[in-house]
Coordinates of C-alpha atoms in Angstrom, one line a residue:
V57 CA -2.5 -1.3 -12.0
I58 CA -1.9 -4.2 -11.5
D59 CA 0.0 -6.2 -8.8
G60 CA 2.9 -8.6 -9.3
K61 CA 2.3 -10.7 -7.3
R62 CA -1.5 -12.4 -7.5
R63 CA -1.4 -10.3 -10.9
F64 CA -5.2 -10.7 -11.5
G65 CA -5.5 -13.9 -9.3
N66 CA -8.6 -16.0 -9.5
C67 CA -10.0 -13.2 -12.4
L68 CA -13.2 -12.4 -9.8
F69 CA -14.6 -9.0 -9.3
L70 CA -14.4 -7.2 -5.7
P71 CA -15.1 -8.4 -2.8
A72 CA -15.0 -11.9 -4.3
G73 CA -10.5 -11.3 -6.5
P74 CA -8.7 -8.9 -6.7
L75 CA -10.3 -7.5 -9.9
R76 CA -12.1 -3.6 -10.5
E77 CA -12.9 -4.0 -14.1
P78 CA -13.3 -6.6 -16.7
L79 CA -9.7 -8.4 -17.5
K80 CA -10.3 -7.4 -20.9
R81 CA -9.6 -3.7 -19.7
V82 CA -5.8 -4.3 -19.8
N83 CA -5.7 -4.5 -23.6
E84 CA -8.0 -1.5 -24.5
A85 CA -5.1 0.2 -21.6
D86 CA -2.7 3.0 -22.9
L87 CA -0.2 1.9 -20.1
V88 CA 0.2 -0.8 -17.8
I89 CA 1.9 -0.6 -14.4
V90 CA 2.2 -3.5 -12.3
N91 CA 3.9 -3.5 -9.1
G92 CA 6.5 -5.8 -9.3
Q93 CA 7.9 -7.8 -11.4
S94 CA 6.3 -6.4 -15.1
K95 CA 6.3 -8.2 -18.5
F96 CA 6.1 -7.2 -21.5
K97 CA 4.6 -4.2 -22.5
E98 CA 4.1 -3.0 -19.2
F99 CA 5.8 -0.5 -16.8
S100 CA 7.0 -1.7 -13.0
I101 CA 7.3 0.5 -9.9
E102 CA 10.4 1.1 -8.0
K103 CA 9.6 1.4 -4.5
E104 CA 11.4 3.7 -2.1
E105 CA 12.8 2.6 1.0
P106 CA 9.9 3.1 3.6
E107 CA 10.3 4.4 7.2
A108 CA 7.9 5.0 9.7
I109 CA 6.3 8.7 11.1
S110 CA 5.5 8.8 14.6
I111 CA 1.7 9.9 14.9
I112 CA 2.1 11.6 17.8
D113 CA 5.1 13.8 16.8
G114 CA 5.6 13.1 13.2
A115 CA 8.8 12.0 14.3
R116 CA 10.8 9.2 12.0
K117 CA 11.9 6.2 11.9
N118 CA 14.0 3.4 9.6
L119 CA 11.6 0.3 9.4
S120 CA 15.6 -1.9 10.2
D121 CA 14.8 0.1 13.8
F122 CA 12.3 -1.4 14.7
E123 CA 14.6 -4.8 14.2
G124 CA 13.7 -8.1 16.0
R125 CA 10.6 -5.9 17.8
K126 CA 7.3 -7.2 18.5
I127 CA 4.8 -5.1 16.7
I128 CA 1.2 -5.0 15.9
A129 CA 0.8 -4.4 12.7
I130 CA -3.0 -3.0 11.2
A131 CA -3.6 -3.2 7.9
G132 CA -7.3 -2.7 5.9
I133 CA -5.8 -2.5 2.3
G134 CA -6.7 -5.4 -0.5
N135 CA -3.9 -7.4 0.5
P136 CA -3.3 -7.1 3.8
R137 CA -0.2 -9.4 3.1
V138 CA 1.8 -7.2 1.1
F139 CA 2.2 -4.9 4.0
F140 CA 2.7 -7.6 6.6
D141 CA 5.5 -9.6 4.5
L142 CA 7.2 -5.5 3.5
L143 CA 7.3 -5.2 8.0
L144 CA 9.0 -9.0 7.8
D145 CA 11.8 -8.1 4.9
Y146 CA 12.9 -5.5 8.0
G147 CA 13.4 -8.4 10.5
L148 CA 10.1 -6.9 12.9
V149 CA 8.0 -9.5 14.6
L150 CA 4.2 -8.6 14.1
E151 CA 0.8 -9.6 15.6
E152 CA -0.6 -8.9 12.7
K153 CA -4.5 -7.5 12.2
P154 CA -5.8 -7.3 8.9
F155 CA -8.9 -5.8 7.9
P156 CA -11.1 -6.3 4.7
D157 CA -10.0 -3.3 2.4
H158 CA -12.0 0.1 3.1
Y159 CA -13.0 -1.0 6.6
N160 CA -14.6 2.0 8.6
Y161 CA -12.3 1.1 12.2
K162 CA -14.2 2.1 15.4
R163 CA -12.3 2.7 18.4
E164 CA -12.5 -1.4 20.0
D165 CA -10.9 -2.4 17.2
L166 CA -7.1 -0.4 18.3
L167 CA -7.8 -1.2 21.8
F168 CA -4.7 -2.8 22.9
N169 CA -3.1 -3.4 26.3
S170 CA 0.4 -2.9 25.6
D171 CA 2.5 -0.1 24.4
I172 CA 4.1 -2.5 21.8
P173 CA 4.6 0.0 18.8
I174 CA 1.8 0.1 16.8
L175 CA 2.2 0.4 12.3
M176 CA -0.4 1.2 10.4
T177 CA -0.5 2.1 6.0
E178 CA -1.2 5.3 5.0
K179 CA -4.1 4.8 4.1
D180 CA -5.8 3.4 8.0
A181 CA -3.7 5.9 9.0
V182 CA -6.4 8.5 8.0
K183 CA -9.1 6.4 9.8
C184 CA -7.2 5.1 12.4
K185 CA -4.9 8.3 13.7
R186 CA -8.3 9.3 15.9
F187 CA -8.3 7.1 17.9
L188 CA -4.8 6.5 18.2
S189 CA -3.7 9.7 20.2
G190 CA -1.0 9.5 23.2
K191 CA -0.4 5.8 21.6
N192 CA 3.0 4.5 20.3
A193 CA 1.7 4.0 16.4
W194 CA 3.4 4.7 13.4
I195 CA 2.1 5.3 9.8
V196 CA 4.7 3.7 7.4
N197 CA 5.5 5.7 4.8
N198 CA 5.9 3.1 1.8
E199 CA 6.4 5.7 -1.6
I200 CA 6.3 4.8 -5.0
K201 CA 8.1 6.0 -8.4
P202 CA 7.1 4.7 -11.8
D203 CA 10.8 4.4 -14.2
D204 CA 11.1 6.9 -16.5
I205 CA 10.3 5.0 -19.6
F206 CA 6.7 5.3 -18.2
I207 CA 6.2 9.2 -17.1
H208 CA 7.5 9.6 -20.2
R209 CA 4.7 7.9 -22.1
L210 CA 2.5 9.0 -19.8
N211 CA 3.4 12.5 -19.9
V212 CA 3.3 12.1 -23.9
A213 CA -0.2 10.4 -23.5
L214 CA -0.9 13.5 -21.5
E215 CA -0.3 16.2 -23.9
E216 CA -2.0 14.2 -26.7
L217 CA -5.3 14.8 -25.0
I218 CA -5.0 18.0 -24.1
N219 CA -4.0 19.0 -27.5
I220 CA -7.7 17.3 -28.2
Y221 CA -9.8 19.3 -25.5

């Protein structure tokens, strides 16, 4: 899986760069999928319309319902800018709270003195939910869908593996 905007970045490994394994592995992969604009022999991911889900009661809203409103945006992912840009694309006014990837949140990280809506990724919500009960906090459900050709090629590759074993 490749980030379509940063691609291989500075070609360094985490935490100094975006790579989790050597760049040569791309040539060894059966399938390469890109979150964004794909190139030759790559497949792209389509993003579905994101929505916000309340941590308190599971109510759902379109991100456009927050348009023009100030929100606190929390992201402890590999590239928080991607999450913040998604929210900006929907016209939200952000107070950005980036955290390192795989961050272990503490209660004091999430103490905000207002009822401004807090929006976060699903990955962060798993770690933050216990500290946010009763708050105006929302999970941004950002679903992705690989294209049909990728799904077909993946199924074929899996069938081949099943037949080997």
